[in-house]
Structures are given as C-alpha cells and as structure tokens.
Amino acid sequence: MIDVTTPRIEINLAKIEHNSKKLKRLYGSKGIGVIGVTKVVCGDPGIAGVLVKSGINTIADSRIANIRKMREAGIQAKFVLLRTPIPSQAELVVKYADISLNSELSVIKSLSKFAVNNNTKHKIILMVDLGDLREGLMPSDLEDTVKEVLLLDGIELAGIGTNLACFGGIKPDGEKMEYLSSLAGDIEERFGLILEFVSGGNSANYTWFVSAGDTGRINNLRLGESIYLGCETLYRMPIPGLYTDAFTLIAEVIESKIKPSIPYGEVCQDAFGNIPEFKDHGLIRRAILGVGLQDVPVSGLAAGLDIDIMGASSDHIIISAKQAGLKAGDEVVFNLNYEALLSVMTSPYVIKRYVNNL
Ligand SMILES: *Cc1c(COP(=O)(O)O)cnc(C)c1O
C-alpha cells in the first residue's frame, strides 16, 4: 500500500476545518474577513476544499501554478495572487487570478493591457510598506500611484494592504494598523471611492487583533500559518482552542543498534563541508530514520517521543533513541514548523495522506 509507506505527511482535514472555522469566527467578531492562504501547502486542492467548506470563500497563493491547479481541480472560490506578479507572467495572472497584490506601476499597466485584450477586469490591492521592507510602495508614493491606477482600463482598485513580520520581523502593532487605516481613509476621501479591502496582514496580526478595541478600517487578513499550525507568528504561541498538530511527518526506523556516541578515526569534513563535533556519552542506542535533508529541514522537526536528533544527511536522520526501544520498521512521528511543512509539502518524495478524525 503506497499510502502507508514513509516518509509520509498526515494531513488532518478535520483539524484544519476546525481551525479555519474558529479563526473565521474570531476575526469576524470585529468585522475582519479572512482570506485563506495555501502557499505553504502548495495549493493542495484537498486542503483548499476544506477552507472553502469552512466558509472561507477567498483563497490566496503566491504562485500562479498553484492557483491554476486549484481552479482546474474545481475549487469554487475567488483567487488572489499574493506575490507581486512576476512581470513575464502578467497574462497568466489576469487569466487565473481574480485579484493580485501589486506594488509596481509598470506591472499594473501590463495587467491592464492583458485585461483589456481579454475583455475582463482584474482587481488589484496596492501594497504599502510599513517597515518590514519586503514588498510595497513607500507610503509617500501611494496617492500618486492610485491616481495613475484609476486611469487604467481593465483594472479595478479593490483595496490597499500591508505585510509585516515576514522579512524584517516588524510587529503589526496598533500604530501600524492605525496608519494603514488612515491611508485608506485619505484615499477614499481624496478620490471619492470605497476600498473593498483594507488588508492589514497575516497570522502575525493575531496579537494586535486580540488587544485592539477598535480595528479601524482594517477589514481583512490573509491567514496561512495560524490555520495550519494553530499559532500566531510573532512569538509562535498556540492560539487557544486551535489544533497545533494538524500535520505530522512520519518516518521509519531503518537501522537501530548500540554504537559509540562519538565517531572514531581522524575527523575531517562531513557530507556538507562541516567539521562535526560530538560529546561522548559512551555506548548508546542509535537509530537511523529513512528521511533526510532532501525531504525536510530537520531542525524544524519536533519528535513526539523522548529521543534526540543527533544530525542528518541528505537521506538519513540519526537519532539517539534513548529509552524509546525503537527497531527497524517502527514509525516515529514529528510535528513540523512552517519551514519544515513547506519543504515536506513541496517534496515529491513525501507521501501525502489525508486523515479526517478529531
Ligand atoms: C504568506 C503570506 C501571507 C500569509 O502569511 P501567514 O504567516 O502564513 O499567515 C499573507 N500575505 C502575504 C503577502 C504572504 O506572502
């Protein structure tokens, strides 16, 4: 049976559904709508279907290929392209995404051209940088850019947004959110329009949200990690009432033996050019798992059992099995952080298996 071999990721759809519904209700309680972000799960249509079933009817991904895959799988949602469009993909963006996040006028002009050619309208959200210094217009350039955008055929300005805590680790606090609200208000007033989206950020906005009395004009967040891993992302604290184990990686023991705890012979470089160092604990039970750095950044794994990960190579994880009594063929279960989840979902070597029980 191919789906019980390893390495395998078990994707608990019931837990993802629970988390999605809770977050939608929580943010909805202060008038904030949720866009479900699928990039960390590579636009997996099974997972996207669960988001839609949970009442999240707008799905966002950073890659057109993922959006196309979800559309072709019949997912009934509005699709948002999260990453500023790659200029040479402008035609595909208009074809597959309903909305895209943008920060370059030249690219928006190109989207306009293809929208006009295809007789459609493409919505955009203009991204503003508020200090994290990944994508976004500098706030002082926003009004002039809006003015130009409003002149373009085939383009509809659907809103403004910002993204924090991704590159620069900057906190989306009350001050940043009030500033975004005020920018939205200024634009609405100056140009006499209503912005459908004032999109304040991502899973890192949880801390602001729970402490904010007034969320101002912010009416949208784009959530990935908190749906899948049940945590906020400033301090990686669990969000009360959410599952933090909707995804688990399962690996199999391929060797288990009593061996020395330190290598013997002359020490030179390891497989990755490092000179390894080990502490001597005498003889220990060492187990090898049939999964490695080609599948997952091993530092992002946390074992359910009391074992120590001693290191990894491309295709092996070497553990000190301690008292776990592991033998060849036994399965070891790990929780994953965001980076580990991203790699595992991207790896063609890791079997994806849905489970559906709470
Ligand atoms: C990835 C991403 C998100 C979602 O971030 P999470 O931390 O997973 O909630 C939101 N917005 C943009 C622009 C992104 O690139």
PDB file of C-alpha atoms in Angstrom, residues 87-325:
ATOM      1  CA  PRO A  87       6.303  40.625 -14.967  1.00  0.00           C
ATOM      2  CA  SER A  88       6.590  37.892 -17.594  1.00  0.00           C
ATOM      3  CA  GLN A  89       3.539  36.158 -16.068  1.00  0.00           C
ATOM      4  CA  ALA A  90       1.184  39.154 -16.320  1.00  0.00           C
ATOM      5  CA  GLU A  91      -1.032  37.445 -18.895  1.00  0.00           C
ATOM      6  CA  LEU A  92      -1.352  34.314 -16.727  1.00  0.00           C
ATOM      7  CA  VAL A  93      -2.146  36.462 -13.693  1.00  0.00           C
ATOM      8  CA  VAL A  94      -5.082  38.035 -15.487  1.00  0.00           C
ATOM      9  CA  LYS A  95      -6.191  34.634 -16.727  1.00  0.00           C
ATOM     10  CA  TYR A  96      -6.099  32.723 -13.419  1.00  0.00           C
ATOM     11  CA  ALA A  97      -6.311  35.232 -10.557  1.00  0.00           C
ATOM     12  CA  ASP A  98      -9.317  37.423  -9.763  1.00  0.00           C
ATOM     13  CA  ILE A  99      -7.213  39.740  -7.620  1.00  0.00           C
ATOM     14  CA  SER A 100      -3.472  40.347  -7.270  1.00  0.00           C
ATOM     15  CA  LEU A 101      -1.368  42.215  -4.735  1.00  0.00           C
ATOM     16  CA  ASN A 102       0.792  44.815  -6.510  1.00  0.00           C
ATOM     17  CA  SER A 103       3.498  47.351  -5.924  1.00  0.00           C
ATOM     18  CA  GLU A 104       4.909  48.190  -9.387  1.00  0.00           C
ATOM     19  CA  LEU A 105       3.039  50.552 -11.696  1.00  0.00           C
ATOM     20  CA  SER A 106       4.709  49.140 -14.816  1.00  0.00           C
ATOM     21  CA  VAL A 107       3.407  45.676 -13.944  1.00  0.00           C
ATOM     22  CA  ILE A 108      -0.086  47.005 -13.241  1.00  0.00           C
ATOM     23  CA  LYS A 109      -0.017  48.642 -16.692  1.00  0.00           C
ATOM     24  CA  SER A 110       0.849  45.296 -18.184  1.00  0.00           C
ATOM     25  CA  LEU A 111      -2.026  43.623 -16.279  1.00  0.00           C
ATOM     26  CA  SER A 112      -4.273  46.372 -17.661  1.00  0.00           C
ATOM     27  CA  LYS A 113      -3.207  45.604 -21.220  1.00  0.00           C
ATOM     28  CA  PHE A 114      -3.971  41.891 -20.886  1.00  0.00           C
ATOM     29  CA  ALA A 115      -7.253  42.523 -19.072  1.00  0.00           C
ATOM     30  CA  VAL A 116      -8.372  44.804 -21.912  1.00  0.00           C
ATOM     31  CA  ASN A 117      -7.240  42.259 -24.538  1.00  0.00           C
ATOM     32  CA  ASN A 118      -9.206  39.526 -22.797  1.00  0.00           C
ATOM     33  CA  ASN A 119     -12.196  41.740 -22.171  1.00  0.00           C
ATOM     34  CA  THR A 120     -12.077  41.218 -18.416  1.00  0.00           C
ATOM     35  CA  LYS A 121     -11.496  43.301 -15.298  1.00  0.00           C
ATOM     36  CA  HIS A 122      -8.635  42.472 -12.964  1.00  0.00           C
ATOM     37  CA  LYS A 123      -8.762  43.670  -9.377  1.00  0.00           C
ATOM     38  CA  ILE A 124      -5.658  44.820  -7.565  1.00  0.00           C
ATOM     39  CA  ILE A 125      -4.731  45.514  -3.966  1.00  0.00           C
ATOM     40  CA  LEU A 126      -1.909  48.062  -3.693  1.00  0.00           C
ATOM     41  CA  MET A 127       0.653  47.007  -1.121  1.00  0.00           C
ATOM     42  CA  VAL A 128       2.203  49.633   1.130  1.00  0.00           C
ATOM     43  CA  ASP A 129       5.440  49.104   3.026  1.00  0.00           C
ATOM     44  CA  LEU A 130       5.100  49.943   6.701  1.00  0.00           C
ATOM     45  CA  GLY A 131       8.594  48.965   7.808  1.00  0.00           C
ATOM     46  CA  ASP A 132       9.076  45.251   7.113  1.00  0.00           C
ATOM     47  CA  LEU A 133      10.762  46.109   3.795  1.00  0.00           C
ATOM     48  CA  ARG A 134       9.628  43.274   1.613  1.00  0.00           C
ATOM     49  CA  GLU A 135       7.016  44.315  -0.979  1.00  0.00           C
ATOM     50  CA  GLY A 136       5.154  47.584  -1.052  1.00  0.00           C
ATOM     51  CA  LEU A 137       5.070  51.193  -2.154  1.00  0.00           C
ATOM     52  CA  MET A 138       6.536  53.709   0.229  1.00  0.00           C
ATOM     53  CA  PRO A 139       3.505  55.439   1.821  1.00  0.00           C
ATOM     54  CA  SER A 140       4.509  58.796   0.307  1.00  0.00           C
ATOM     55  CA  ASP A 141       4.095  57.304  -3.193  1.00  0.00           C
ATOM     56  CA  LEU A 142       0.657  55.816  -2.573  1.00  0.00           C
ATOM     57  CA  GLU A 143      -1.584  58.677  -3.638  1.00  0.00           C
ATOM     58  CA  ASP A 144       0.255  59.314  -6.907  1.00  0.00           C
ATOM     59  CA  THR A 145       0.146  55.620  -7.730  1.00  0.00           C
ATOM     60  CA  VAL A 146      -3.588  55.426  -7.000  1.00  0.00           C
ATOM     61  CA  LYS A 147      -4.117  58.370  -9.337  1.00  0.00           C
ATOM     62  CA  GLU A 148      -2.328  56.532 -12.162  1.00  0.00           C
ATOM     63  CA  VAL A 149      -4.087  53.224 -11.441  1.00  0.00           C
ATOM     64  CA  LEU A 150      -7.511  54.845 -11.635  1.00  0.00           C
ATOM     65  CA  LEU A 151      -6.711  55.893 -15.214  1.00  0.00           C
ATOM     66  CA  LEU A 152      -6.073  52.314 -16.355  1.00  0.00           C
ATOM     67  CA  ASP A 153      -8.704  50.368 -18.275  1.00  0.00           C
ATOM     68  CA  GLY A 154      -9.364  46.813 -17.183  1.00  0.00           C
ATOM     69  CA  ILE A 155      -8.030  47.416 -13.672  1.00  0.00           C
ATOM     70  CA  GLU A 156     -10.152  47.926 -10.590  1.00  0.00           C
ATOM     71  CA  LEU A 157      -8.562  49.212  -7.379  1.00  0.00           C
ATOM     72  CA  ALA A 158     -10.010  46.807  -4.831  1.00  0.00           C
ATOM     73  CA  GLY A 159      -8.020  47.967  -1.839  1.00  0.00           C
ATOM     74  CA  ILE A 160      -4.765  48.561  -0.081  1.00  0.00           C
ATOM     75  CA  GLY A 161      -2.796  46.242   2.132  1.00  0.00           C
ATOM     76  CA  THR A 162       0.400  45.712   4.023  1.00  0.00           C
ATOM     77  CA  ASN A 163       2.548  42.780   5.028  1.00  0.00           C
ATOM     78  CA  LEU A 164       4.615  42.777   8.193  1.00  0.00           C
ATOM     79  CA  ALA A 165       6.621  40.269  10.242  1.00  0.00           C
ATOM     80  CA  CYS A 166       7.816  38.409   7.136  1.00  0.00           C
ATOM     81  CA  PHE A 167      11.204  39.774   6.098  1.00  0.00           C
ATOM     82  CA  GLY A 168      12.117  42.391   8.671  1.00  0.00           C
ATOM     83  CA  GLY A 169      10.269  40.780  11.586  1.00  0.00           C
ATOM     84  CA  ILE A 170       8.390  44.050  12.222  1.00  0.00           C
ATOM     85  CA  LYS A 171       5.384  43.800  14.518  1.00  0.00           C
ATOM     86  CA  PRO A 172       1.960  44.747  13.144  1.00  0.00           C
ATOM     87  CA  ASP A 173       1.026  46.829  16.182  1.00  0.00           C
ATOM     88  CA  GLY A 174      -1.745  49.339  16.842  1.00  0.00           C
ATOM     89  CA  GLU A 175       0.308  52.187  15.444  1.00  0.00           C
ATOM     90  CA  LYS A 176       0.960  50.434  12.099  1.00  0.00           C
ATOM     91  CA  MET A 177      -2.691  49.405  11.773  1.00  0.00           C
ATOM     92  CA  GLU A 178      -3.935  52.916  12.565  1.00  0.00           C
ATOM     93  CA  TYR A 179      -1.574  54.260   9.935  1.00  0.00           C
ATOM     94  CA  LEU A 180      -2.898  51.836   7.311  1.00  0.00           C
ATOM     95  CA  SER A 181      -6.451  52.802   8.307  1.00  0.00           C
ATOM     96  CA  SER A 182      -5.635  56.466   7.906  1.00  0.00           C
ATOM     97  CA  LEU A 183      -4.062  55.873   4.474  1.00  0.00           C
ATOM     98  CA  ALA A 184      -7.267  54.078   3.432  1.00  0.00           C
ATOM     99  CA  GLY A 185      -9.383  56.952   4.725  1.00  0.00           C
ATOM    100  CA  ASP A 186      -7.256  59.537   2.892  1.00  0.00           C
ATOM    101  CA  ILE A 187      -7.538  57.701  -0.403  1.00  0.00           C
ATOM    102  CA  GLU A 188     -11.268  57.195  -0.110  1.00  0.00           C
ATOM    103  CA  GLU A 189     -11.753  60.856   0.631  1.00  0.00           C
ATOM    104  CA  ARG A 190      -9.385  62.246  -1.985  1.00  0.00           C
ATOM    105  CA  PHE A 191     -10.600  60.030  -4.835  1.00  0.00           C
ATOM    106  CA  GLY A 192     -14.224  59.604  -3.736  1.00  0.00           C
ATOM    107  CA  LEU A 193     -14.183  55.817  -3.713  1.00  0.00           C
ATOM    108  CA  ILE A 194     -14.731  52.924  -1.318  1.00  0.00           C
ATOM    109  CA  LEU A 195     -11.938  50.389  -0.849  1.00  0.00           C
ATOM    110  CA  GLU A 196     -13.327  46.855  -0.670  1.00  0.00           C
ATOM    111  CA  PHE A 197     -10.193  45.560   1.097  1.00  0.00           C
ATOM    112  CA  VAL A 198      -8.049  47.161   3.739  1.00  0.00           C
ATOM    113  CA  SER A 199      -5.867  44.141   4.328  1.00  0.00           C
ATOM    114  CA  GLY A 200      -3.819  44.502   7.498  1.00  0.00           C
ATOM    115  CA  GLY A 201      -1.545  41.480   7.274  1.00  0.00           C
ATOM    116  CA  ASN A 202      -1.165  37.819   8.116  1.00  0.00           C
ATOM    117  CA  SER A 203      -1.017  35.371  11.037  1.00  0.00           C
ATOM    118  CA  ALA A 204       1.275  37.819  12.872  1.00  0.00           C
ATOM    119  CA  ASN A 205      -1.673  40.205  13.333  1.00  0.00           C
ATOM    120  CA  TYR A 206      -3.304  37.978  15.981  1.00  0.00           C
ATOM    121  CA  THR A 207      -1.664  39.734  18.957  1.00  0.00           C
ATOM    122  CA  TRP A 208      -2.788  43.148  17.693  1.00  0.00           C
ATOM    123  CA  PHE A 209      -6.271  41.821  16.981  1.00  0.00           C
ATOM    124  CA  VAL A 210      -6.948  40.354  20.418  1.00  0.00           C
ATOM    125  CA  SER A 211      -5.798  43.501  22.219  1.00  0.00           C
ATOM    126  CA  ALA A 212      -7.298  46.060  19.818  1.00  0.00           C
ATOM    127  CA  GLY A 213     -10.519  47.654  20.989  1.00  0.00           C
ATOM    128  CA  ASP A 214     -11.070  49.336  17.664  1.00  0.00           C
ATOM    129  CA  THR A 215      -9.762  47.735  14.483  1.00  0.00           C
ATOM    130  CA  GLY A 216     -10.339  50.931  12.477  1.00  0.00           C
ATOM    131  CA  ARG A 217     -10.718  50.486   8.718  1.00  0.00           C
ATOM    132  CA  ILE A 218      -8.892  47.123   8.715  1.00  0.00           C
ATOM    133  CA  ASN A 219     -11.411  44.651   7.293  1.00  0.00           C
ATOM    134  CA  ASN A 220      -9.248  41.789   6.050  1.00  0.00           C
ATOM    135  CA  LEU A 221      -6.368  39.494   6.958  1.00  0.00           C
ATOM    136  CA  ARG A 222      -4.612  36.833   4.877  1.00  0.00           C
ATOM    137  CA  LEU A 223      -4.005  33.752   7.021  1.00  0.00           C
ATOM    138  CA  GLY A 224      -1.853  30.709   6.410  1.00  0.00           C
ATOM    139  CA  GLU A 225       0.223  29.516   9.342  1.00  0.00           C
ATOM    140  CA  SER A 226      -2.371  30.110  12.059  1.00  0.00           C
ATOM    141  CA  ILE A 227      -4.876  27.945  10.161  1.00  0.00           C
ATOM    142  CA  TYR A 228      -2.425  25.083   9.609  1.00  0.00           C
ATOM    143  CA  LEU A 229      -0.236  25.166  12.718  1.00  0.00           C
ATOM    144  CA  GLY A 230      -2.648  26.803  15.183  1.00  0.00           C
ATOM    145  CA  CYS A 231      -0.241  29.511  16.329  1.00  0.00           C
ATOM    146  CA  GLU A 232       0.338  33.221  15.960  1.00  0.00           C
ATOM    147  CA  THR A 233       3.658  34.110  14.353  1.00  0.00           C
ATOM    148  CA  LEU A 234       5.258  36.887  16.425  1.00  0.00           C
ATOM    149  CA  TYR A 235       6.140  34.572  19.302  1.00  0.00           C
ATOM    150  CA  ARG A 236       4.838  31.265  17.879  1.00  0.00           C
ATOM    151  CA  MET A 237       2.415  30.852  20.762  1.00  0.00           C
ATOM    152  CA  PRO A 238      -0.516  28.464  20.292  1.00  0.00           C
ATOM    153  CA  ILE A 239      -3.861  30.190  19.707  1.00  0.00           C
ATOM    154  CA  PRO A 240      -6.358  28.987  22.355  1.00  0.00           C
ATOM    155  CA  GLY A 241      -8.827  26.434  21.013  1.00  0.00           C
ATOM    156  CA  LEU A 242      -6.857  25.567  17.862  1.00  0.00           C
ATOM    157  CA  TYR A 243      -5.092  22.338  16.927  1.00  0.00           C
ATOM    158  CA  THR A 244      -1.312  22.646  16.565  1.00  0.00           C
ATOM    159  CA  ASP A 245      -0.902  19.132  15.165  1.00  0.00           C
ATOM    160  CA  ALA A 246      -2.991  19.118  12.001  1.00  0.00           C
ATOM    161  CA  PHE A 247       0.137  17.986  10.126  1.00  0.00           C
ATOM    162  CA  THR A 248       2.507  15.240  11.250  1.00  0.00           C
ATOM    163  CA  LEU A 249       5.518  13.773   9.496  1.00  0.00           C
ATOM    164  CA  ILE A 250       6.001  10.055   9.868  1.00  0.00           C
ATOM    165  CA  ALA A 251       9.386   8.439   9.329  1.00  0.00           C
ATOM    166  CA  GLU A 252      10.511   4.867   9.697  1.00  0.00           C
ATOM    167  CA  VAL A 253      13.442   3.346  11.509  1.00  0.00           C
ATOM    168  CA  ILE A 254      15.780   1.672   9.005  1.00  0.00           C
ATOM    169  CA  GLU A 255      18.538   0.708  11.452  1.00  0.00           C
ATOM    170  CA  SER A 256      18.754   0.506  15.252  1.00  0.00           C
ATOM    171  CA  LYS A 257      21.957  -0.536  17.015  1.00  0.00           C
ATOM    172  CA  ILE A 258      24.060   0.006  20.103  1.00  0.00           C
ATOM    173  CA  LYS A 259      27.078   2.025  18.889  1.00  0.00           C
ATOM    174  CA  PRO A 260      29.507   4.597  20.302  1.00  0.00           C
ATOM    175  CA  SER A 261      28.154   8.140  20.778  1.00  0.00           C
ATOM    176  CA  ILE A 262      31.154   9.710  19.033  1.00  0.00           C
ATOM    177  CA  PRO A 263      32.658   8.874  15.640  1.00  0.00           C
ATOM    178  CA  TYR A 264      36.044   7.134  15.734  1.00  0.00           C
ATOM    179  CA  GLY A 265      39.043   7.801  13.440  1.00  0.00           C
ATOM    180  CA  GLU A 266      40.506  11.063  12.174  1.00  0.00           C
ATOM    181  CA  VAL A 267      37.851  13.844  11.999  1.00  0.00           C
ATOM    182  CA  CYS A 268      37.578  15.720   8.668  1.00  0.00           C
ATOM    183  CA  GLN A 269      34.590  17.297   6.861  1.00  0.00           C
ATOM    184  CA  ASP A 270      31.096  15.735   6.809  1.00  0.00           C
ATOM    185  CA  ALA A 271      28.806  15.473   3.747  1.00  0.00           C
ATOM    186  CA  PHE A 272      28.058  19.215   3.869  1.00  0.00           C
ATOM    187  CA  GLY A 273      31.577  20.525   4.429  1.00  0.00           C
ATOM    188  CA  ASN A 274      31.281  20.996   8.200  1.00  0.00           C
ATOM    189  CA  ILE A 275      33.576  19.529  10.819  1.00  0.00           C
ATOM    190  CA  PRO A 276      31.211  17.784  13.217  1.00  0.00           C
ATOM    191  CA  GLU A 277      31.630  17.813  16.990  1.00  0.00           C
ATOM    192  CA  PHE A 278      30.098  15.300  19.381  1.00  0.00           C
ATOM    193  CA  LYS A 279      30.037  14.706  23.133  1.00  0.00           C
ATOM    194  CA  ASP A 280      30.999  11.303  24.453  1.00  0.00           C
ATOM    195  CA  HIS A 281      28.157   9.551  26.271  1.00  0.00           C
ATOM    196  CA  GLY A 282      29.678   6.089  25.883  1.00  0.00           C
ATOM    197  CA  LEU A 283      27.666   3.425  24.097  1.00  0.00           C
ATOM    198  CA  ILE A 284      24.116   4.454  23.132  1.00  0.00           C
ATOM    199  CA  ARG A 285      21.230   3.126  21.058  1.00  0.00           C
ATOM    200  CA  ARG A 286      21.429   4.919  17.727  1.00  0.00           C
ATOM    201  CA  ALA A 287      18.612   4.700  15.231  1.00  0.00           C
ATOM    202  CA  ILE A 288      18.543   5.862  11.640  1.00  0.00           C
ATOM    203  CA  LEU A 289      15.330   7.144  10.042  1.00  0.00           C
ATOM    204  CA  GLY A 290      14.650   6.915   6.319  1.00  0.00           C
ATOM    205  CA  VAL A 291      14.117  10.641   5.753  1.00  0.00           C
ATOM    206  CA  GLY A 292      16.676  13.412   5.360  1.00  0.00           C
ATOM    207  CA  LEU A 293      17.558  16.931   4.376  1.00  0.00           C
ATOM    208  CA  GLN A 294      16.348  16.390   0.827  1.00  0.00           C
ATOM    209  CA  ASP A 295      12.857  15.990   2.300  1.00  0.00           C
ATOM    210  CA  VAL A 296      12.820  18.379   5.243  1.00  0.00           C
ATOM    211  CA  PRO A 297      14.961  20.925   7.133  1.00  0.00           C
ATOM    212  CA  VAL A 298      15.468  18.608  10.093  1.00  0.00           C
ATOM    213  CA  SER A 299      15.858  21.493  12.581  1.00  0.00           C
ATOM    214  CA  GLY A 300      12.140  22.216  12.019  1.00  0.00           C
ATOM    215  CA  LEU A 301      11.020  18.841  13.394  1.00  0.00           C
ATOM    216  CA  ALA A 302       9.922  18.069  16.956  1.00  0.00           C
ATOM    217  CA  ALA A 303       9.534  14.415  17.883  1.00  0.00           C
ATOM    218  CA  GLY A 304       6.562  13.131  19.864  1.00  0.00           C
ATOM    219  CA  LEU A 305       8.833  10.582  21.585  1.00  0.00           C
ATOM    220  CA  ASP A 306      11.658  11.354  24.015  1.00  0.00           C
ATOM    221  CA  ILE A 307      14.551  10.980  21.565  1.00  0.00           C
ATOM    222  CA  ASP A 308      17.367  13.304  20.447  1.00  0.00           C
ATOM    223  CA  ILE A 309      18.044  14.201  16.843  1.00  0.00           C
ATOM    224  CA  MET A 310      21.864  13.989  16.566  1.00  0.00           C
ATOM    225  CA  GLY A 311      22.132  15.084  12.957  1.00  0.00           C
ATOM    226  CA  ALA A 312      21.087  14.415   9.398  1.00  0.00           C
ATOM    227  CA  SER A 313      22.395  13.861   5.913  1.00  0.00           C
ATOM    228  CA  SER A 314      20.520  14.066   2.609  1.00  0.00           C
ATOM    229  CA  ASP A 315      18.596  10.833   3.169  1.00  0.00           C
ATOM    230  CA  HIS A 316      19.044   9.950   6.863  1.00  0.00           C
ATOM    231  CA  ILE A 317      18.232  11.360  10.283  1.00  0.00           C
ATOM    232  CA  ILE A 318      20.434   9.933  13.018  1.00  0.00           C
ATOM    233  CA  ILE A 319      18.842   9.840  16.459  1.00  0.00           C
ATOM    234  CA  SER A 320      19.786   8.831  19.938  1.00  0.00           C
ATOM    235  CA  ALA A 321      16.849   6.551  20.675  1.00  0.00           C
ATOM    236  CA  LYS A 322      17.294   6.806  24.476  1.00  0.00           C
ATOM    237  CA  GLN A 323      14.692   4.547  26.148  1.00  0.00           C
ATOM    238  CA  ALA A 324      12.300   4.517  23.172  1.00  0.00           C
ATOM    239  CA  GLY A 325      13.042   0.910  22.281  1.00  0.00           C
TER     240      GLY A 325
END
